[in-house]
Amino acid sequence: MVSPFNQPPPVLGNTYHSDPVLRPWLVRVFSARALKAIEPSLERMGAIAGEELYPLSLEDLPNEPELVRWDAWGNRVDRIELTRLWQRAERIAAEEGVVATAYEGEHGSLSRVHQFALAYLFGPSSDVYACPLAMTDGCARSLLDAKNGELADQVLPHLLSRDPAQFWTSGQWMTESTGGSDVGLSETVARKDEHGQWRLTGRKWFTSAATSQVALTLARPEGNPPGGHGLALFLVRARDEQGRLRNIRLERLKDKLGTRKLPTAELWLDDTPAELVLGMNNGVKNITPMLNITRTWNTVTAAGGMRRAVMLARDFAKKRFAFGMNLEDQPLHVETLANMEAETAAAFHLSFEVVRLLGKKEAGEISDEEMKIWRLLTPIAKLTTGKQAVAVASEALEAFGGAGYVEDTGLPTLLRDAQTLPIWEGTTNVLSLDSLRAIAHTGGARELLACIEAYIEGTNGDEALARAGSQALDAATRALAWLAEAQTGGRESVEAGARGFALTLGRATALACMVRQAVYSTPRGDAHPRAAAIRFARLGVNMLKSTDLEEARLLIG
Ligand SMILES: Cc1cc2nc3c(=O)[nH]c(=O)nc-3n(C[C@H](O)[C@H](O)[C@H](O)COP(=O)(O)OP(=O)(O)OC[C@H]3O[C@@H](n4cnc5c(N)ncnc54)[C@H](O)[C@@H]3O)c2cc1C
């Protein structure tokens, strides 16, 4: 019998070695000595991600977490059985310090960069285990910023442990059925019992990583006013010594489009014991350190997911034969992949710019100007890369033809998982409005413009690169001119155009960072950053669109 043709599937090797963007960026940012010190951990993580976890994720594909509500004797247990990969990922995350590295501070402000480089490599092979790590990191940061010594002493050693037996993760229970964007509408109530113990009652509507040992959450102490100001920030220790939930019912797991390995639950808090983290109100403000960290994780996860999609599509193009040649030789396919590569490189540079600033902030090395830029860029980078991630994942599936649409290739997961990135931790609209708030309260627009101007210097005689740089500066300048003009039309005009404004600043900043890398790398013999910058400029950075609210209202009835 003639055996039919079987297409060899894509494979990954060590994803640290095969990433064309990460190492050149690290070489520019780290001293040679510091890079030598951190590189073994990145090489190890690249091997774990590409050679151990990726094949395991394919084997584990059909398995999903399961909620076990009752034991054999009728006791309500509300236990979540995790997938094989998640159990492995938990150990790796602890041992490799995917959270801890940022706080161990071996390389000062660059410890944050080191940690997020690990997260960038680990994330795409972790079946979304990056999500609990993001919240764990956010919880650690929040406890430190709250200066709640007692809680920090008890909880941080677990959140930052490298011993899997000691390691805890944290959840973040904010969203209620009344709203995830407008959490000021939260209905959960906090009251003190006769022993002075705070107890929370209410329903938390989206709680990812419901297996976490602790969670930060918001509740309204009885008698407090409505709105975000009246909420307070609490820490819940979800389980007792035996691992049983403490007055918490797991109502059900969400049946989600993607991130299906991540157990996201609806919880009912029923007089759940909790500890006040900081003050009796201002909960939304006090949980901001958590949001800044999880938004940064979201940004880096988007860049990592895009890199994974491009790596797989690139490998497939080397092996797939059509119309007389491999796809990697078909001009239109090459163009398609190169556009994905340019978007991916842009997402990387924007993400790690935010990470670099975050590291400086945490190490107390940030200037006033950089602080304003960091505040402004955190939501902008999250929303920009969230949109890029969905577009690149979609293109990657198409690059595989029909195989990209078939479940047991594991490829559809790329797209489904990417779709959560623009939603959770602030949708595109909500973060666009947040970027306006940042400018109104702390400024940052002028400082960002100056930063872009500085980044695009040094293109000496390279006309194409200089044009790309000018395009970044021009787009950002136009965005700020648009804002000034829109402000004369009042709140509605500004809000209606906020998305185009924020996306333009995001893409312009990414392009400026790419030009800066190209200026560094080109004389050192690496042509990739220059090509990526010029191509990204061609794909367009100015996303400003004229708006017409009257017409929009007519259209949506
Ligand atoms: C996979 C997944 C995991 C999640 N895990 C968690 C978790 O662990 N913990 C947690 O707390 N939450 C979690 N969430 C919830 C998530 O953070 C919220 O869904 C998100 O913040 C949006 O809130 P919402 O669903 O209430 O939508 P809404 O707030 O109702 O928003 C609906 C739409 O209205 C738009 N909108 C809202 N306000 C405005 C405005 N002023 N102007 C213009 N547009 C506006 C939004 O952009 C959005 O498109 C998770 C969500 C997903 C999908």
Coordinates of C-alpha atoms and ligand atoms in Angstrom, one line a residue:
M1 CA 0.0 0.0 0.0
V2 CA 1.2 3.5 -0.8
S3 CA 1.5 5.5 2.4
P4 CA 0.0 8.9 2.3
F5 CA 2.0 12.1 2.8
N6 CA 2.3 13.2 6.5
Q7 CA 3.3 16.8 7.1
P8 CA 6.1 17.1 9.7
P9 CA 4.7 19.2 12.5
P10 CA 6.5 22.4 13.7
V11 CA 9.0 22.0 16.4
L12 CA 10.6 24.3 18.9
G13 CA 14.2 24.1 20.1
N14 CA 15.6 26.2 22.9
T15 CA 13.4 29.3 22.6
Y16 CA 16.0 31.6 24.2
H17 CA 18.5 30.6 21.5
S18 CA 16.0 31.0 18.6
D19 CA 14.6 34.4 19.7
P20 CA 16.1 37.0 17.4
V21 CA 15.1 40.0 19.6
L22 CA 15.5 39.1 23.3
R23 CA 19.3 38.5 23.5
P24 CA 20.3 41.6 21.4
W25 CA 18.2 43.7 23.6
L26 CA 19.7 42.2 26.8
V27 CA 23.2 42.8 25.4
R28 CA 22.4 46.5 25.1
V29 CA 20.8 46.8 28.5
F30 CA 23.0 44.6 30.7
S31 CA 26.7 44.9 31.3
A32 CA 28.6 42.0 29.9
R33 CA 29.3 40.7 33.4
A34 CA 25.7 40.9 34.5
L35 CA 24.5 39.2 31.3
K36 CA 27.0 36.4 31.8
A37 CA 25.5 35.9 35.3
I38 CA 21.9 35.7 34.2
E39 CA 22.3 33.9 30.9
P40 CA 22.5 30.4 32.3
S41 CA 19.0 30.8 33.8
L42 CA 17.6 32.1 30.5
E43 CA 19.2 29.2 28.6
R44 CA 17.7 26.8 31.1
M45 CA 14.3 28.4 30.8
G46 CA 14.5 28.4 26.9
A47 CA 15.2 24.7 27.0
I48 CA 12.4 24.0 29.6
A49 CA 9.9 26.0 27.5
G50 CA 10.7 24.7 24.0
E51 CA 12.0 21.2 24.7
E52 CA 10.1 20.0 27.8
L53 CA 6.9 22.0 28.4
Y54 CA 5.9 22.6 24.7
P55 CA 5.7 18.8 23.9
L56 CA 4.1 18.2 27.3
S57 CA 1.4 20.8 26.5
L58 CA 0.6 19.0 23.3
E59 CA 0.3 15.7 25.2
D60 CA -1.8 17.4 27.8
L61 CA -4.0 19.1 25.2
P62 CA -7.4 17.4 26.0
N63 CA -7.1 17.8 29.7
E64 CA -8.8 20.6 31.6
P65 CA -9.0 21.5 35.3
E66 CA -12.0 19.9 37.0
L67 CA -14.1 21.1 39.9
V68 CA -14.8 18.3 42.4
R69 CA -17.7 19.5 44.5
W70 CA -18.4 16.5 46.7
D71 CA -16.4 13.6 48.2
A72 CA -17.7 10.1 48.1
W73 CA -19.4 10.5 51.5
G74 CA -21.3 13.7 50.7
N75 CA -19.0 16.2 52.1
R76 CA -18.7 19.4 50.1
V77 CA -15.0 19.7 49.2
D78 CA -14.9 22.2 46.3
R79 CA -11.5 21.0 45.1
I80 CA -10.0 21.8 41.7
E81 CA -8.0 19.0 40.1
L82 CA -5.2 20.6 38.0
T83 CA -3.8 19.4 34.7
R84 CA -0.4 17.6 34.5
L85 CA 1.3 20.6 32.9
W86 CA 0.1 23.0 35.6
Q87 CA 1.5 20.7 38.3
R88 CA 4.8 20.7 36.5
A89 CA 4.7 24.4 35.8
E90 CA 4.1 25.2 39.4
R91 CA 7.4 23.5 40.4
I92 CA 9.3 25.1 37.6
A93 CA 8.0 28.6 38.4
A94 CA 9.1 28.3 42.0
E95 CA 12.5 26.7 41.3
E96 CA 13.4 29.0 38.5
G97 CA 12.2 32.1 40.5
V98 CA 9.8 33.4 37.8
V99 CA 8.4 35.7 40.5
A100 CA 11.2 35.7 43.1
T101 CA 14.0 36.9 40.8
A102 CA 12.4 40.4 40.7
Y103 CA 12.6 40.7 44.5
E104 CA 16.0 39.1 45.1
G105 CA 17.6 42.2 43.6
E106 CA 20.8 40.6 42.5
H107 CA 21.1 43.0 39.6
G108 CA 19.5 46.1 41.1
S109 CA 16.8 47.6 38.9
L110 CA 17.7 45.0 36.2
S111 CA 16.4 42.2 38.4
R112 CA 13.0 43.1 37.2
V113 CA 14.2 42.8 33.6
H114 CA 15.8 39.4 34.4
Q115 CA 12.5 38.2 35.9
F116 CA 10.4 39.3 33.0
A117 CA 12.8 37.8 30.5
L118 CA 12.2 34.5 32.4
A119 CA 8.4 35.1 32.3
Y120 CA 8.5 35.9 28.6
L121 CA 10.2 32.6 27.9
F122 CA 8.1 30.6 30.3
G123 CA 4.7 32.1 29.6
P124 CA 3.9 30.7 26.1
S125 CA 4.6 27.1 27.3
S126 CA 2.9 27.3 30.6
D127 CA -0.7 26.8 29.6
V128 CA -1.5 30.2 31.2
Y129 CA 0.2 29.4 34.5
A130 CA 1.6 32.9 33.9
C131 CA -1.7 34.2 35.2
P132 CA -1.4 33.1 38.8
L133 CA 2.2 34.2 38.7
A134 CA 1.2 37.6 37.6
M135 CA -1.2 38.0 40.5
T136 CA 1.3 36.5 42.9
D137 CA 3.8 39.1 41.8
G138 CA 1.1 41.8 42.1
C139 CA 0.2 40.7 45.6
A140 CA 3.9 40.8 46.7
R141 CA 4.2 44.3 45.3
S142 CA 1.0 45.4 46.9
L143 CA 2.0 44.1 50.4
L144 CA 5.4 45.8 50.1
D145 CA 3.9 49.1 49.0
A146 CA 1.2 49.0 51.7
K147 CA 4.0 48.7 54.3
N148 CA 1.9 46.2 56.2
G149 CA 4.8 44.6 58.0
E150 CA 2.9 41.8 59.7
L151 CA 1.1 40.6 56.6
A152 CA 4.3 40.9 54.5
D153 CA 6.3 38.9 57.1
Q154 CA 3.8 36.1 57.0
V155 CA 2.9 35.9 53.3
L156 CA 5.9 37.2 51.3
P157 CA 8.3 34.4 52.2
H158 CA 5.7 32.0 50.5
L159 CA 5.0 34.2 47.5
L160 CA 8.7 34.6 46.9
S161 CA 9.9 31.1 47.7
R162 CA 11.9 29.0 45.4
D163 CA 10.9 25.9 47.3
P164 CA 7.9 24.3 45.6
A165 CA 6.7 23.0 49.0
Q166 CA 6.6 26.5 50.4
F167 CA 5.5 28.4 47.3
W168 CA 2.1 30.0 47.3
T169 CA 0.3 31.8 44.6
S170 CA -2.2 34.7 45.0
G171 CA -5.4 35.4 43.3
Q172 CA -7.0 38.8 42.7
W173 CA -10.7 38.8 43.3
M174 CA -12.0 42.2 42.0
T175 CA -14.6 41.6 39.3
E176 CA -18.2 41.2 40.4
S177 CA -21.2 40.7 38.3
T178 CA -21.9 44.4 38.6
G179 CA -18.7 45.2 36.8
G180 CA -15.1 44.5 36.2
S181 CA -14.2 47.9 34.8
D182 CA -16.3 49.9 37.3
V183 CA -15.3 47.9 40.4
G184 CA -16.7 50.8 42.5
L185 CA -20.1 49.1 42.0
S186 CA -18.9 46.1 44.1
E187 CA -21.5 44.6 46.4
T188 CA -19.3 42.5 48.7
V189 CA -19.7 43.6 52.3
A190 CA -17.1 43.6 55.1
R191 CA -18.1 43.4 58.8
K192 CA -16.3 42.7 62.0
D193 CA -17.5 39.7 64.1
E194 CA -17.6 39.7 67.9
H195 CA -13.9 38.8 68.1
G196 CA -12.9 41.7 65.9
Q197 CA -12.3 39.5 62.9
W198 CA -13.2 41.0 59.5
R199 CA -15.6 38.8 57.5
L200 CA -16.5 39.2 53.9
T201 CA -19.8 38.3 52.2
G202 CA -20.5 38.6 48.5
R203 CA -20.0 37.0 45.1
K204 CA -16.8 37.3 43.1
W205 CA -17.6 36.7 39.5
F206 CA -14.2 36.1 37.8
T207 CA -11.5 34.6 40.0
S208 CA -8.7 33.0 38.0
A209 CA -6.3 30.6 39.6
A210 CA -8.9 29.7 42.1
T211 CA -6.4 27.2 43.6
S212 CA -4.3 30.0 45.1
Q213 CA -3.6 30.0 48.8
V214 CA -4.2 33.7 49.3
A215 CA -6.0 36.5 47.4
L216 CA -6.3 40.3 47.4
T217 CA -9.8 41.4 47.2
L218 CA -12.1 44.4 47.7
A219 CA -15.1 44.8 50.0
R220 CA -17.1 47.6 51.5
P221 CA -16.9 47.9 55.3
E222 CA -20.4 48.4 56.6
G223 CA -21.3 52.0 56.8
N224 CA -18.8 53.1 54.1
P225 CA -20.1 55.2 51.2
P226 CA -20.7 53.8 47.7
G227 CA -18.1 53.9 44.9
G228 CA -14.5 52.9 44.8
H229 CA -13.5 55.2 47.6
G230 CA -15.7 53.3 50.0
L231 CA -14.1 49.9 49.3
A232 CA -11.2 48.6 51.3
L233 CA -8.4 46.2 50.4
F234 CA -8.3 42.8 52.1
L235 CA -6.1 39.8 52.0
V236 CA -8.0 36.4 52.2
R237 CA -6.2 33.3 53.3
A238 CA -8.3 30.9 51.2
R239 CA -7.5 27.7 53.0
D240 CA -7.1 26.2 56.4
E241 CA -4.2 24.0 57.5
Q242 CA -5.8 21.0 55.9
G243 CA -6.2 22.8 52.6
R244 CA -10.0 23.3 53.0
L245 CA -11.6 26.5 51.8
R246 CA -12.5 28.8 54.7
N247 CA -16.1 29.9 54.2
I248 CA -15.7 30.1 50.5
R249 CA -17.9 28.2 48.0
L250 CA -16.6 27.5 44.5
E251 CA -19.9 27.9 42.6
R252 CA -18.6 26.8 39.2
L253 CA -15.7 27.1 36.8
K254 CA -16.2 29.5 33.9
D255 CA -16.7 27.8 30.5
K256 CA -14.3 30.1 28.6
L257 CA -13.4 30.6 25.0
G258 CA -9.7 30.2 25.8
T259 CA -7.3 30.0 28.8
R260 CA -9.1 26.7 29.4
K261 CA -6.3 25.2 31.5
L262 CA -6.6 28.2 33.9
P263 CA -9.4 27.5 36.4
T264 CA -11.4 30.7 36.6
A265 CA -14.2 30.4 39.2
E266 CA -17.2 32.1 40.5
L267 CA -16.8 32.3 44.2
W268 CA -19.3 32.9 47.0
L269 CA -17.7 34.5 50.1
D270 CA -19.8 33.6 53.1
D271 CA -18.5 35.4 56.2
T272 CA -15.0 34.6 54.9
P273 CA -12.3 35.7 57.3
A274 CA -10.1 38.4 55.9
E275 CA -7.4 40.8 57.0
L276 CA -7.3 44.5 56.2
V277 CA -4.2 45.3 54.1
L278 CA -4.2 49.1 54.3
G279 CA -6.8 51.6 55.6
M280 CA -10.6 51.3 55.8
N281 CA -11.2 52.8 52.4
N282 CA -9.5 53.7 49.1
G283 CA -9.4 50.0 48.1
V284 CA -9.3 50.7 44.4
K285 CA -6.4 53.1 44.8
N286 CA -4.6 50.7 47.2
I287 CA -4.8 47.7 44.8
T288 CA -3.2 49.8 42.0
P289 CA 0.3 48.3 42.6
M290 CA -1.3 44.9 41.8
L291 CA -2.8 46.2 38.6
N292 CA 0.4 47.8 37.4
I293 CA 2.2 44.5 37.8
T294 CA -0.5 42.3 36.3
R295 CA -0.8 44.8 33.4
T296 CA 2.9 44.5 32.8
W297 CA 2.6 40.7 32.9
N298 CA -0.2 40.9 30.4
T299 CA 2.0 43.0 28.1
V300 CA 5.0 40.7 28.3
T301 CA 2.7 37.7 27.9
A302 CA 1.3 39.2 24.7
A303 CA 4.8 39.7 23.4
G304 CA 5.8 36.1 24.4
G305 CA 2.7 34.7 22.8
M306 CA 3.3 36.5 19.5
R307 CA 6.9 35.3 19.5
R308 CA 5.7 31.7 20.0
A309 CA 3.2 32.1 17.1
V310 CA 5.9 33.4 14.8
M311 CA 8.4 30.7 15.8
L312 CA 5.9 28.0 15.0
A313 CA 4.8 29.6 11.7
R314 CA 8.4 30.2 10.7
D315 CA 9.3 26.5 11.4
F316 CA 6.3 25.3 9.4
A317 CA 7.2 27.5 6.5
K318 CA 10.6 25.7 6.2
K319 CA 8.9 22.4 5.9
R320 CA 5.6 23.0 4.0
F321 CA 5.8 22.6 0.3
A322 CA 3.4 24.2 -2.1
F323 CA 3.6 25.3 -5.8
G324 CA 7.1 24.0 -6.4
M325 CA 8.8 25.3 -3.3
N326 CA 8.8 25.5 0.5
L327 CA 6.5 28.3 1.9
E328 CA 9.6 30.1 3.2
D329 CA 10.5 30.7 -0.5
Q330 CA 7.1 32.0 -1.6
P331 CA 7.4 35.8 -1.7
L332 CA 3.9 36.6 -0.4
H333 CA 4.3 34.1 2.5
V334 CA 7.6 35.6 3.3
E335 CA 6.1 39.1 3.4
T336 CA 3.3 37.9 5.6
L337 CA 5.7 36.3 8.1
A338 CA 7.9 39.4 8.1
N339 CA 5.0 41.6 9.0
M340 CA 4.2 39.3 11.9
E341 CA 7.8 39.5 12.9
A342 CA 7.9 43.3 12.9
E343 CA 4.7 43.5 15.0
T344 CA 6.3 41.0 17.4
A345 CA 9.5 42.9 17.7
A346 CA 7.5 46.1 18.3
A347 CA 5.5 44.4 21.1
F348 CA 8.8 43.1 22.7
H349 CA 10.4 46.6 22.7
L350 CA 7.3 48.3 24.1
S351 CA 6.9 45.6 26.8
F352 CA 10.5 45.7 27.9
E353 CA 10.6 49.5 28.0
V354 CA 7.8 49.3 30.6
V355 CA 9.6 46.6 32.4
R356 CA 12.9 48.5 32.5
L357 CA 11.1 51.6 33.9
L358 CA 9.3 49.4 36.5
G359 CA 12.6 48.0 37.6
K360 CA 14.0 51.5 38.0
K361 CA 11.0 52.6 39.9
E362 CA 11.2 49.7 42.3
A363 CA 14.9 50.2 42.9
G364 CA 14.3 53.9 43.6
E365 CA 16.4 54.9 40.6
I366 CA 13.7 56.5 38.5
S367 CA 13.8 60.2 37.6
D368 CA 10.6 62.3 37.8
E369 CA 10.3 62.3 34.0
E370 CA 10.7 58.5 33.8
M371 CA 8.1 58.1 36.5
K372 CA 5.6 60.0 34.5
I373 CA 6.4 58.0 31.4
W374 CA 6.1 54.7 33.3
R375 CA 2.6 55.7 34.6
L376 CA 1.5 56.6 31.1
L377 CA 3.1 53.7 29.3
T378 CA 1.8 50.9 31.6
P379 CA -1.8 51.0 30.3
I380 CA -0.8 52.1 26.8
A381 CA 1.6 49.1 26.4
K382 CA -1.0 46.7 27.8
L383 CA -3.7 47.8 25.4
T384 CA -1.4 48.1 22.3
T385 CA 0.2 44.7 22.7
G386 CA -3.2 43.1 23.6
K387 CA -4.5 44.1 20.2
Q388 CA -1.3 43.1 18.4
A389 CA -1.4 39.6 20.1
V390 CA -4.8 38.8 18.7
A391 CA -4.0 40.0 15.2
V392 CA -0.7 38.0 15.1
A393 CA -2.2 34.9 16.5
S394 CA -4.9 35.0 13.9
E395 CA -2.4 35.5 11.1
A396 CA -0.3 32.6 12.5
L397 CA -3.3 30.2 12.3
E398 CA -3.8 31.2 8.7
A399 CA -0.2 30.6 8.0
F400 CA -0.8 27.0 8.8
G401 CA -3.7 26.7 6.5
G402 CA -6.3 24.2 7.6
A403 CA -4.0 22.8 10.3
G404 CA -4.2 26.1 12.1
Y405 CA -7.9 25.5 12.6
V406 CA -7.6 21.9 13.9
E407 CA -7.6 21.3 17.6
D408 CA -5.1 18.5 18.0
T409 CA -2.4 20.6 16.4
G410 CA -2.6 22.8 19.5
L411 CA -2.6 25.8 17.3
P412 CA -6.1 27.2 17.9
T413 CA -5.1 27.7 21.5
L414 CA -2.8 30.5 20.4
L415 CA -5.7 32.5 19.2
R416 CA -8.2 31.7 21.9
D417 CA -5.7 32.4 24.7
A418 CA -4.6 35.7 23.0
Q419 CA -8.2 37.0 23.0
T420 CA -8.2 37.3 26.8
L421 CA -5.2 39.7 26.6
P422 CA -7.3 42.8 25.5
I423 CA -10.0 42.0 28.0
W424 CA -8.7 41.1 31.4
E425 CA -7.0 43.7 33.7
G426 CA -8.6 46.6 31.7
T427 CA -10.1 46.4 28.3
T428 CA -8.7 48.5 25.4
N429 CA -11.3 51.3 26.0
V430 CA -10.9 51.3 29.8
L431 CA -7.1 51.6 29.5
S432 CA -7.3 54.2 26.8
L433 CA -9.4 56.3 29.2
D434 CA -6.8 55.5 31.9
S435 CA -4.0 56.9 29.7
L436 CA -6.0 60.2 29.5
R437 CA -6.3 60.1 33.3
A438 CA -2.6 59.6 33.6
I439 CA -1.9 62.6 31.5
A440 CA -4.4 64.8 33.4
H441 CA -3.2 63.8 36.8
T442 CA 0.6 63.2 36.5
G443 CA 1.4 64.5 33.0
G444 CA 3.9 62.4 31.0
A445 CA 2.9 63.4 27.5
R446 CA 5.7 66.0 27.1
E447 CA 8.2 63.7 28.8
L448 CA 7.2 60.8 26.4
L449 CA 7.7 63.1 23.4
A450 CA 11.2 64.1 24.6
C451 CA 12.0 60.4 25.2
I452 CA 10.9 59.5 21.7
E453 CA 13.1 62.3 20.4
A454 CA 16.1 61.1 22.3
Y455 CA 15.6 57.4 21.2
I456 CA 15.5 58.2 17.5
E457 CA 18.8 60.1 17.5
G458 CA 22.0 58.6 16.0
T459 CA 20.7 57.3 12.8
N460 CA 23.7 59.0 11.1
G461 CA 23.2 58.9 7.4
D462 CA 20.8 55.9 7.5
E463 CA 18.0 57.6 5.7
A464 CA 15.5 54.8 5.9
L465 CA 16.0 54.4 9.6
A466 CA 15.9 58.1 10.1
R467 CA 12.6 58.2 8.3
A468 CA 11.2 55.5 10.6
G469 CA 12.3 57.6 13.6
S470 CA 10.7 60.7 12.2
Q471 CA 7.5 58.8 11.7
A472 CA 7.5 57.8 15.4
L473 CA 8.0 61.4 16.5
D474 CA 5.5 62.8 14.0
A475 CA 2.8 60.3 15.1
A476 CA 3.3 61.0 18.8
T477 CA 3.3 64.8 18.1
R478 CA 0.1 64.5 16.1
A479 CA -1.5 62.5 18.9
L480 CA -0.8 65.2 21.4
A481 CA -2.0 67.9 19.1
W482 CA -5.2 65.9 18.6
L483 CA -5.6 65.7 22.4
A484 CA -5.2 69.5 22.8
E485 CA -7.7 70.1 20.0
A486 CA -10.2 67.5 21.3
Q487 CA -10.1 69.0 24.8
T488 CA -11.6 72.2 23.4
G489 CA -14.7 70.1 22.4
G490 CA -15.1 68.7 26.0
R491 CA -15.2 65.3 27.6
E492 CA -17.2 63.5 24.9
S493 CA -14.8 64.5 22.1
V494 CA -11.8 63.4 24.0
E495 CA -13.2 60.1 25.1
A496 CA -14.6 59.2 21.7
G497 CA -11.1 59.4 20.2
A498 CA -9.1 58.0 23.2
R499 CA -8.5 54.6 21.5
G500 CA -6.8 56.1 18.5
F501 CA -4.8 58.4 20.7
A502 CA -3.5 55.6 23.0
L503 CA -2.7 53.2 20.2
T504 CA -0.8 55.9 18.4
L505 CA 1.3 56.7 21.4
G506 CA 1.9 52.9 22.0
R507 CA 3.0 52.2 18.4
A508 CA 5.0 55.4 18.2
T509 CA 6.9 54.5 21.4
A510 CA 7.5 51.0 20.2
L511 CA 8.9 52.3 16.9
A512 CA 11.2 54.7 18.7
C513 CA 12.5 51.9 20.9
M514 CA 13.1 49.8 17.8
V515 CA 15.1 52.6 16.2
R516 CA 17.2 53.0 19.3
Q517 CA 18.0 49.2 19.2
A518 CA 18.8 49.4 15.5
V519 CA 21.2 52.3 16.0
Y520 CA 23.0 50.0 18.6
S521 CA 22.8 46.7 16.7
T522 CA 23.5 47.6 13.1
P523 CA 27.2 48.6 13.6
R524 CA 27.6 45.4 15.6
G525 CA 26.6 43.3 12.6
D526 CA 22.9 42.5 13.6
A527 CA 20.6 43.7 10.7
H528 CA 17.4 42.4 12.3
P529 CA 16.5 45.4 14.5
R530 CA 16.9 47.9 11.6
A531 CA 14.8 45.8 9.2
A532 CA 12.1 45.3 11.9
A533 CA 12.0 49.0 12.7
I534 CA 11.7 50.0 9.0
R535 CA 9.0 47.4 8.4
F536 CA 7.0 48.3 11.5
A537 CA 7.1 52.0 10.4
R538 CA 5.7 50.8 7.0
L539 CA 2.9 49.0 8.7
G540 CA 1.9 52.3 10.3
V541 CA 1.9 53.8 13.7
N542 CA -0.6 56.7 13.4
M543 CA -3.9 55.2 14.5
L544 CA -5.7 58.5 15.0
K545 CA -9.2 58.5 13.4
S546 CA -11.6 61.3 13.2
T547 CA -14.7 60.6 15.2
D548 CA -18.3 61.7 14.9
L549 CA -20.4 60.9 17.9
E550 CA -23.7 62.0 16.4
E551 CA -23.1 59.7 13.4
A552 CA -21.9 56.9 15.8
R553 CA -25.1 57.2 17.8
L554 CA -27.2 57.1 14.7
L555 CA -25.4 53.9 13.5
I556 CA -25.9 52.0 16.8
G557 CA -29.5 53.1 17.1
Ligands
LIG1 C1 -10.0 34.8 31.2 C2 -10.4 35.8 32.2 C3 -9.9 35.8 33.5 C4 -10.2 36.7 34.4 N1 -9.7 36.7 35.7 C5 -10.1 37.6 36.6 C6 -9.6 37.5 37.9 O1 -8.8 36.6 38.3 N2 -9.9 38.5 38.8 C7 -10.8 39.5 38.5 O2 -11.0 40.3 39.3 N3 -11.3 39.6 37.2 C8 -10.9 38.7 36.3 N4 -11.4 38.7 35.0 C9 -12.4 39.7 34.7 C10 -11.9 40.9 33.8 O3 -11.0 41.6 34.5 C11 -13.2 41.7 33.4 O4 -14.0 40.9 32.6 C12 -12.8 43.0 32.7 O5 -12.1 43.9 33.6 C13 -14.0 43.7 32.1 O6 -15.0 43.8 33.0 P1 -16.5 43.3 32.7 O7 -16.5 41.9 32.3 O8 -17.4 43.6 33.9 O9 -17.0 44.2 31.5 P2 -17.6 45.7 31.5 O10 -16.9 46.5 32.5 O11 -19.1 45.6 31.6 O12 -17.2 46.2 30.1 C14 -18.0 45.9 28.9 C15 -17.5 46.7 27.7 O13 -17.7 48.1 28.0 C16 -16.6 48.8 27.7 N5 -16.5 50.0 28.7 C17 -16.7 49.9 30.0 N6 -16.6 51.2 30.5 C18 -16.4 52.0 29.5 C19 -16.3 53.4 29.3 N7 -16.3 54.2 30.4 N8 -16.0 53.9 28.1 C20 -16.0 53.1 27.0 N9 -16.1 51.8 27.1 C21 -16.3 51.2 28.3 C22 -15.4 47.9 28.0 O14 -14.3 48.3 27.2 C23 -16.0 46.6 27.5 O15 -15.8 46.5 26.1 C24 -11.1 37.8 34.0 C25 -11.6 37.8 32.7 C26 -11.3 36.9 31.8 C27 -11.8 37.0 30.4

